[in-house]
mmCIF file with all atom_site columns, C-alpha atoms in Angstrom:
data_model
loop_
_atom_site.group_PDB
_atom_site.id
_atom_site.type_symbol
_atom_site.label_atom_id
_atom_site.label_alt_id
_atom_site.label_comp_id
_atom_site.label_asym_id
_atom_site.label_entity_id
_atom_site.label_seq_id
_atom_site.pdbx_PDB_ins_code
_atom_site.Cartn_x
_atom_site.Cartn_y
_atom_site.Cartn_z
_atom_site.occupancy
_atom_site.B_iso_or_equiv
_atom_site.pdbx_formal_charge
_atom_site.auth_seq_id
_atom_site.auth_comp_id
_atom_site.auth_asym_id
_atom_site.auth_atom_id
_atom_site.pdbx_PDB_model_num
ATOM 1   C CA . UNK A 1 1   ? 326.807 159.221 240.625 1.00 0.00 ? 27  UNK A CA 1
ATOM 2   C CA . UNK A 1 2   ? 329.237 159.949 238.297 1.00 0.00 ? 28  UNK A CA 1
ATOM 3   C CA . UNK A 1 3   ? 331.354 156.964 238.647 1.00 0.00 ? 29  UNK A CA 1
ATOM 4   C CA . UNK A 1 4   ? 328.266 154.846 238.058 1.00 0.00 ? 30  UNK A CA 1
ATOM 5   C CA . UNK A 1 5   ? 327.696 156.795 234.935 1.00 0.00 ? 31  UNK A CA 1
ATOM 6   C CA . UNK A 1 6   ? 331.313 156.591 233.641 1.00 0.00 ? 32  UNK A CA 1
ATOM 7   C CA . UNK A 1 7   ? 331.071 152.543 234.498 1.00 0.00 ? 33  UNK A CA 1
ATOM 8   C CA . UNK A 1 8   ? 327.820 151.796 232.868 1.00 0.00 ? 34  UNK A CA 1
ATOM 9   C CA . UNK A 1 9   ? 329.349 153.663 229.662 1.00 0.00 ? 35  UNK A CA 1
ATOM 10  C CA . UNK A 1 10  ? 332.530 151.648 229.831 1.00 0.00 ? 36  UNK A CA 1
ATOM 11  C CA . UNK A 1 11  ? 330.502 148.483 229.761 1.00 0.00 ? 37  UNK A CA 1
ATOM 12  C CA . UNK A 1 12  ? 328.441 149.855 226.956 1.00 0.00 ? 38  UNK A CA 1
ATOM 13  C CA . UNK A 1 13  ? 331.660 150.052 225.210 1.00 0.00 ? 39  UNK A CA 1
ATOM 14  C CA . UNK A 1 14  ? 333.056 146.596 225.837 1.00 0.00 ? 40  UNK A CA 1
ATOM 15  C CA . UNK A 1 15  ? 329.940 144.967 225.052 1.00 0.00 ? 41  UNK A CA 1
ATOM 16  C CA . UNK A 1 16  ? 330.815 141.461 226.266 1.00 0.00 ? 42  UNK A CA 1
ATOM 17  C CA . UNK A 1 17  ? 334.082 142.001 227.688 1.00 0.00 ? 43  UNK A CA 1
ATOM 18  C CA . UNK A 1 18  ? 333.584 143.408 231.125 1.00 0.00 ? 44  UNK A CA 1
ATOM 19  C CA . UNK A 1 19  ? 337.239 143.409 232.040 1.00 0.00 ? 45  UNK A CA 1
ATOM 20  C CA . UNK A 1 20  ? 338.650 145.794 229.254 1.00 0.00 ? 46  UNK A CA 1
ATOM 21  C CA . UNK A 1 21  ? 335.485 147.825 230.581 1.00 0.00 ? 47  UNK A CA 1
ATOM 22  C CA . UNK A 1 22  ? 336.727 147.792 234.071 1.00 0.00 ? 48  UNK A CA 1
ATOM 23  C CA . UNK A 1 23  ? 340.014 148.814 232.954 1.00 0.00 ? 49  UNK A CA 1
ATOM 24  C CA . UNK A 1 24  ? 339.311 151.634 231.012 1.00 0.00 ? 50  UNK A CA 1
ATOM 25  C CA . UNK A 1 25  ? 336.870 152.664 233.999 1.00 0.00 ? 51  UNK A CA 1
ATOM 26  C CA . UNK A 1 26  ? 339.587 152.543 236.752 1.00 0.00 ? 52  UNK A CA 1
ATOM 27  C CA . UNK A 1 27  ? 341.848 154.286 234.758 1.00 0.00 ? 53  UNK A CA 1
ATOM 28  C CA . UNK A 1 28  ? 340.058 157.364 234.635 1.00 0.00 ? 54  UNK A CA 1
ATOM 29  C CA . UNK A 1 29  ? 338.504 156.710 238.172 1.00 0.00 ? 55  UNK A CA 1
ATOM 30  C CA . UNK A 1 30  ? 342.280 156.604 239.853 1.00 0.00 ? 56  UNK A CA 1
ATOM 31  C CA . UNK A 1 31  ? 343.389 159.785 238.128 1.00 0.00 ? 57  UNK A CA 1
ATOM 32  C CA . UNK A 1 32  ? 340.419 161.577 239.370 1.00 0.00 ? 58  UNK A CA 1
ATOM 33  C CA . UNK A 1 33  ? 340.697 159.660 243.107 1.00 0.00 ? 59  UNK A CA 1
ATOM 34  C CA . UNK A 1 34  ? 344.624 161.100 243.181 1.00 0.00 ? 60  UNK A CA 1
ATOM 35  C CA . UNK A 1 35  ? 343.382 164.254 242.284 1.00 0.00 ? 61  UNK A CA 1
ATOM 36  C CA . UNK A 1 36  ? 340.787 164.598 244.807 1.00 0.00 ? 62  UNK A CA 1
ATOM 37  C CA . UNK A 1 37  ? 342.821 163.090 247.293 1.00 0.00 ? 63  UNK A CA 1
ATOM 38  C CA . UNK A 1 38  ? 345.994 166.291 246.197 1.00 0.00 ? 64  UNK A CA 1
ATOM 39  C CA . UNK A 1 39  ? 343.104 168.546 246.971 1.00 0.00 ? 65  UNK A CA 1
ATOM 40  C CA . UNK A 1 40  ? 341.730 166.653 249.806 1.00 0.00 ? 66  UNK A CA 1
ATOM 41  C CA . UNK A 1 41  ? 345.297 167.593 251.848 1.00 0.00 ? 67  UNK A CA 1
ATOM 42  C CA . UNK A 1 42  ? 345.750 170.894 250.960 1.00 0.00 ? 68  UNK A CA 1
ATOM 43  C CA . UNK A 1 43  ? 342.767 171.738 252.803 1.00 0.00 ? 69  UNK A CA 1
ATOM 44  C CA . UNK A 1 44  ? 343.051 169.558 255.620 1.00 0.00 ? 70  UNK A CA 1
ATOM 45  C CA . UNK A 1 45  ? 346.660 171.166 256.005 1.00 0.00 ? 71  UNK A CA 1
ATOM 46  C CA . UNK A 1 46  ? 345.274 174.811 255.728 1.00 0.00 ? 72  UNK A CA 1
ATOM 47  C CA . UNK A 1 47  ? 342.670 174.241 258.292 1.00 0.00 ? 73  UNK A CA 1
ATOM 48  C CA . UNK A 1 48  ? 344.725 171.946 260.699 1.00 0.00 ? 74  UNK A CA 1
ATOM 49  C CA . UNK A 1 49  ? 348.686 172.418 259.848 1.00 0.00 ? 75  UNK A CA 1
ATOM 50  C CA . UNK A 1 50  ? 349.141 176.383 258.952 1.00 0.00 ? 76  UNK A CA 1
ATOM 51  C CA . UNK A 1 51  ? 349.781 178.770 261.522 1.00 0.00 ? 77  UNK A CA 1
ATOM 52  C CA . UNK A 1 52  ? 347.675 180.867 260.603 1.00 0.00 ? 78  UNK A CA 1
ATOM 53  C CA . UNK A 1 53  ? 344.298 178.928 260.872 1.00 0.00 ? 79  UNK A CA 1
ATOM 54  C CA . UNK A 1 54  ? 341.812 179.526 259.618 1.00 0.00 ? 80  UNK A CA 1
ATOM 55  C CA . UNK A 1 55  ? 343.051 182.481 257.750 1.00 0.00 ? 81  UNK A CA 1
ATOM 56  C CA . UNK A 1 56  ? 344.048 180.299 254.740 1.00 0.00 ? 82  UNK A CA 1
ATOM 57  C CA . UNK A 1 57  ? 340.877 178.460 254.900 1.00 0.00 ? 83  UNK A CA 1
ATOM 58  C CA . UNK A 1 58  ? 339.268 181.789 254.677 1.00 0.00 ? 84  UNK A CA 1
ATOM 59  C CA . UNK A 1 59  ? 341.788 182.800 251.491 1.00 0.00 ? 85  UNK A CA 1
ATOM 60  C CA . UNK A 1 60  ? 340.531 179.675 249.512 1.00 0.00 ? 86  UNK A CA 1
ATOM 61  C CA . UNK A 1 61  ? 336.892 180.815 250.059 1.00 0.00 ? 87  UNK A CA 1
ATOM 62  C CA . UNK A 1 62  ? 337.527 184.431 248.625 1.00 0.00 ? 88  UNK A CA 1
ATOM 63  C CA . UNK A 1 63  ? 340.079 183.731 246.551 1.00 0.00 ? 89  UNK A CA 1
ATOM 64  C CA . UNK A 1 64  ? 343.021 185.212 247.937 1.00 0.00 ? 90  UNK A CA 1
ATOM 65  C CA . UNK A 1 65  ? 345.311 182.085 248.940 1.00 0.00 ? 91  UNK A CA 1
ATOM 66  C CA . UNK A 1 66  ? 347.083 183.010 245.636 1.00 0.00 ? 92  UNK A CA 1
ATOM 67  C CA . UNK A 1 67  ? 348.000 185.989 247.051 1.00 0.00 ? 93  UNK A CA 1
ATOM 68  C CA . UNK A 1 68  ? 351.206 186.256 249.875 1.00 0.00 ? 94  UNK A CA 1
ATOM 69  C CA . UNK A 1 69  ? 350.222 187.132 253.283 1.00 0.00 ? 95  UNK A CA 1
ATOM 70  C CA . UNK A 1 70  ? 352.398 187.513 256.035 1.00 0.00 ? 96  UNK A CA 1
ATOM 71  C CA . UNK A 1 71  ? 352.330 185.055 258.667 1.00 0.00 ? 97  UNK A CA 1
ATOM 72  C CA . UNK A 1 72  ? 352.064 185.835 262.673 1.00 0.00 ? 98  UNK A CA 1
ATOM 73  C CA . UNK A 1 73  ? 355.731 185.482 263.038 1.00 0.00 ? 99  UNK A CA 1
ATOM 74  C CA . UNK A 1 74  ? 355.943 188.356 260.232 1.00 0.00 ? 100 UNK A CA 1
ATOM 75  C CA . UNK A 1 75  ? 358.489 186.079 257.974 1.00 0.00 ? 101 UNK A CA 1
ATOM 76  C CA . UNK A 1 76  ? 356.743 184.397 254.840 1.00 0.00 ? 102 UNK A CA 1
ATOM 77  C CA . UNK A 1 77  ? 353.718 181.977 255.380 1.00 0.00 ? 103 UNK A CA 1
ATOM 78  C CA . UNK A 1 78  ? 354.236 178.369 254.348 1.00 0.00 ? 104 UNK A CA 1
ATOM 79  C CA . UNK A 1 79  ? 354.819 176.745 251.176 1.00 0.00 ? 105 UNK A CA 1
ATOM 80  C CA . UNK A 1 80  ? 351.018 175.781 250.842 1.00 0.00 ? 106 UNK A CA 1
ATOM 81  C CA . UNK A 1 81  ? 350.254 179.649 250.480 1.00 0.00 ? 107 UNK A CA 1
ATOM 82  C CA . UNK A 1 82  ? 350.071 179.953 246.007 1.00 0.00 ? 108 UNK A CA 1
ATOM 83  C CA . UNK A 1 83  ? 350.836 176.594 245.362 1.00 0.00 ? 109 UNK A CA 1
ATOM 84  C CA . UNK A 1 84  ? 348.991 175.071 242.294 1.00 0.00 ? 110 UNK A CA 1
ATOM 85  C CA . UNK A 1 85  ? 347.514 171.553 242.908 1.00 0.00 ? 111 UNK A CA 1
ATOM 86  C CA . UNK A 1 86  ? 348.117 170.842 239.770 1.00 0.00 ? 112 UNK A CA 1
ATOM 87  C CA . UNK A 1 87  ? 352.034 170.808 239.544 1.00 0.00 ? 113 UNK A CA 1
ATOM 88  C CA . UNK A 1 88  ? 354.071 168.504 241.038 1.00 0.00 ? 114 UNK A CA 1
ATOM 89  C CA . UNK A 1 89  ? 354.279 164.806 242.334 1.00 0.00 ? 115 UNK A CA 1
ATOM 90  C CA . UNK A 1 90  ? 351.470 163.288 244.750 1.00 0.00 ? 116 UNK A CA 1
ATOM 91  C CA . UNK A 1 91  ? 354.197 163.192 247.581 1.00 0.00 ? 117 UNK A CA 1
ATOM 92  C CA . UNK A 1 92  ? 355.780 166.738 246.813 1.00 0.00 ? 118 UNK A CA 1
ATOM 93  C CA . UNK A 1 93  ? 352.158 168.639 247.232 1.00 0.00 ? 119 UNK A CA 1
ATOM 94  C CA . UNK A 1 94  ? 351.393 166.637 250.629 1.00 0.00 ? 120 UNK A CA 1
ATOM 95  C CA . UNK A 1 95  ? 354.301 167.180 251.392 1.00 0.00 ? 121 UNK A CA 1
ATOM 96  C CA . UNK A 1 96  ? 354.304 171.013 250.491 1.00 0.00 ? 122 UNK A CA 1
ATOM 97  C CA . UNK A 1 97  ? 356.912 171.048 248.347 1.00 0.00 ? 123 UNK A CA 1
ATOM 98  C CA . UNK A 1 98  ? 355.545 172.005 245.011 1.00 0.00 ? 124 UNK A CA 1
ATOM 99  C CA . UNK A 1 99  ? 358.964 171.794 243.119 1.00 0.00 ? 125 UNK A CA 1
ATOM 100 C CA . UNK A 1 100 ? 359.535 168.374 242.995 1.00 0.00 ? 126 UNK A CA 1
ATOM 101 C CA . UNK A 1 101 ? 358.271 166.299 240.091 1.00 0.00 ? 127 UNK A CA 1
#
């Protein structure tokens, strides 16, 4: 519904120029989609790749995700713990390396 409303606003703002309306709409859509994709990849990793699963997912729900926690092996947990999905490139975040950009 949100995308439909945004498309409607873009069409109204560019009356008579559907291509300009679609270009404006798609630019914002692609940014939103990329952000959602990064967050989905992060949550997928918490559920299926984290050796401490389901603890990572529980930490996400309880707000404890940004607090370090020991792994089962006693070492540090994977890079996803405490990682901000808004930092670094999409590929780096999906790969678990928030230091690359």
